[in-house]
Amino acid sequence: MNKADTSTAHAKAGGNTSASIYAAVCGALMSPGLALAQGSVAPGAVHELSPVRVQGQAVSDGYEANIASSPKMTAPLLDTPRSVTVITEQLMRDRAATSLMDVLRTAPGITFGAGEGGTPTGDRPFVRGYEASTDMMVDGMRDLGRFSHETFNLESVEILKGPSSAYSGRGSTGGSINLVSKSPKLENFAEGTVGVGTDDNWRLTGDGNWALGESSAFRLNFMKQGGDIPGRDHVETDRWGVAPSFSWGLGTPTQVTLSYYHLQNDDTPDLGIPFKNESRPGRVTPPKVDRDNYYGLIGRDYRKNQADMTTLMVEHKFSDKLKLRNGTRYNESTNEYVMTRPSFDNCAARVGGRPNPAYGVAPCSNEADGVKMSKALRSLNQTNRSFINQTDMFGEFTAGGLRHSYVAGLEFSTETISKRDGVPSGGFDKTLVDDLYNPNPRQPYTGSLSWGPRYDAAKTITRAAYVFDTVKFSEQWEANAGLRYDNYRVTSGNVERTDNMWNYQLGLVYKPAPNGSIYVSYGTSSNPSGETAGQSGGADGAAGGRLTAGTAALAPEKSRSIELGTKWDVFDERLSLTAAVFETRKTDARSSDPITGDVTLAGSNRVRGIELGVAGSITPKWQVWGGYSYMDPKVTSYQSGGTDYSGNQMKFIARQSASLWTTYKFLPELTVGAGATYTGKRYVDDANIYQLPSYWRYDAMAAYQFNKNFGLQLNLNNLTDETIYEASHVGLFSYVAPGRSAMLTATFRYN
């Protein structure tokens, strides 16, 4: 894709309609009631607009993307003053990524935490040092549910780096992640894939699109997958999904799209291996056990994760310079599980080697003295229901001789989290003791678990307004500004809090050449109490982001970031090169008072680093995607439980990470690719005692296209069968990544 593909020449700005509405929405943003006000601007001279892009979906048939899908991005990526990483559909196909974790694990600057509670394992990414599990977007609208995300209905994944509250609302300290869905098109095609692999893995997908007349189309995507996790005994995956969508008015001024998305996971829950052992001195890595060891209970442990999302998107084009888009979405997701948490945490050794009556177990030694560990029950039955309505008005106008590309919008959302508590009987919740090196996943257990009545655990209501504007002063100079107001009210039990948050961003771009830019940007974010209300997990920091009696009086945490970077499109604009240095500082961070133990806003931390990126084609036959990130994540002030952790490295974050993937088309039919991913060591506790070791992972692929209708692709992942510890929940256990695997996929396509 080149710049010509994402640009169009606009007609003369013959009136001030767009400017007037823009001024009206700006006035509404500044008013307490957030109501649209009537605005006007003085008539100005008519100016010829130079070629600019039209907001649209970031579709690419390679590894380079030139625009983002959201109209909030009011300039092409080359001229956007911040880091944006885009993983295209072609890249996901070539790397055989099937889950969001597959996609994100190869993106530099992203590491993972392991959720024990409301966050499914693997969907807890940390972007530039800060948790982003609640900062997911789907087609530019906040994804309020929590479930394991899939790729079968995705056209791209966009990672917006740096504080993004101006774009996304609450949170988004390190960035936000936008999942771009497939949509109907005015063409006919049908594509299906059949994949079979090692460890009994198999996967079926289908993607069909039918044009229904001159302006309507229907698209259907579906997926079914099963098999074992490579390198893990007794751990199975079983998921399926379907995503129909219908559009009418395509190619006309008014376009309407109605879509539905359903995903269901019936997987074996697996929290990996026990890790934290307080009796072992010095810095500790996971114990050296057989990677295949499974510490759960067969027959008892299960996880059911389901998501249903219905979206109505309406867009009206008043002119080439003015569009209005309204999106309405209802989402419901459930997360139900019974799982085993392997750890040394509940052992009697923690109370001087005597039996611990609190857990009803015999004494169990730690890994340093013997082979025993504990297996505790964890259960959850949680449902998230949300409704969101978002309106964006975007376009272009000239005023005072300056060209503006803008978007202004309003957002309203509600989310209710309800739960059913597990009620064990007959010793079902008794903590078992097992052998660390030879665990028995078929240990007998007694009793049963029933679910109690459903109750509302938390409710949030958000009202927001925002405006973004890119002002072009000349061919060399542009400025970008954004402002957002959020009225955020959260209720958890009998505790309630309301925050009014203003966040903004500023950026200046200098273009020394049409294909290059140098920029500086500054942005803010806010993390209110209750950001993860109702969840068992939560952001790091004292009390996390949950709303409790101890955090209800606390104002939002505040973050500010500055970034200096450059972007260049080279080789006839086929290859994008990026580089940036940045620093994010969180002030007013949650911390514990050393005397009273109360949660206060006396903490602070910061992440500074550099990031390099490359995406696109060196030649028409040679594609490459990669990046490198170095971060220095430091706790500048933080206390918890009477211990001062100031000066330590922030947990879950790797100082260095890198990824490189490349493919080459040796013949018109034959494409071969390979790649390497590196992630440095990560501490998983505030004291910097427990750490996950660094690792290299190598992958490869080969694809042969026999004709336009049929092709084969072989993917080999983790070629060296490296034991990779990808995440941990504060050191209690360590999540184990898949081992070596192979998948052969046949693709059938008909146009």
Coordinates of C-alpha atoms in Angstrom, one line a residue, residues 119 131 133-134 146 170 417 458 460 488 490 528-539 543-547 590:
T119 CA -8.8 -11.3 33.6
E131 CA -1.2 -2.6 32.4
S133 CA -6.1 -5.2 30.1
T134 CA -8.8 -2.6 30.6
R146 CA -13.2 -9.4 29.7
R170 CA -9.7 6.3 31.8
I417 CA -20.4 -6.6 36.6
A458 CA -19.8 -3.2 40.4
T460 CA -19.7 2.2 36.1
Y488 CA -16.7 8.7 35.6
V490 CA -18.3 3.8 39.8
P528 CA -9.4 6.5 38.8
S529 CA -10.2 4.4 41.8
G530 CA -12.5 1.7 40.6
E531 CA -10.9 1.4 37.2
T532 CA -11.0 -2.4 37.6
A533 CA -14.0 -2.4 40.0
G534 CA -15.4 -5.9 40.5
Q535 CA -12.3 -7.6 39.2
S536 CA -10.2 -10.0 41.3
G537 CA -7.1 -8.8 39.4
G538 CA -6.3 -5.2 38.9
A539 CA -3.6 -2.7 38.0
A543 CA -5.1 -1.9 46.2
G544 CA -4.8 -2.0 42.4
G545 CA -7.5 -0.2 40.6
R546 CA -10.4 -1.6 42.6
L547 CA -12.8 0.5 44.5
R590 CA -1.4 4.6 45.1

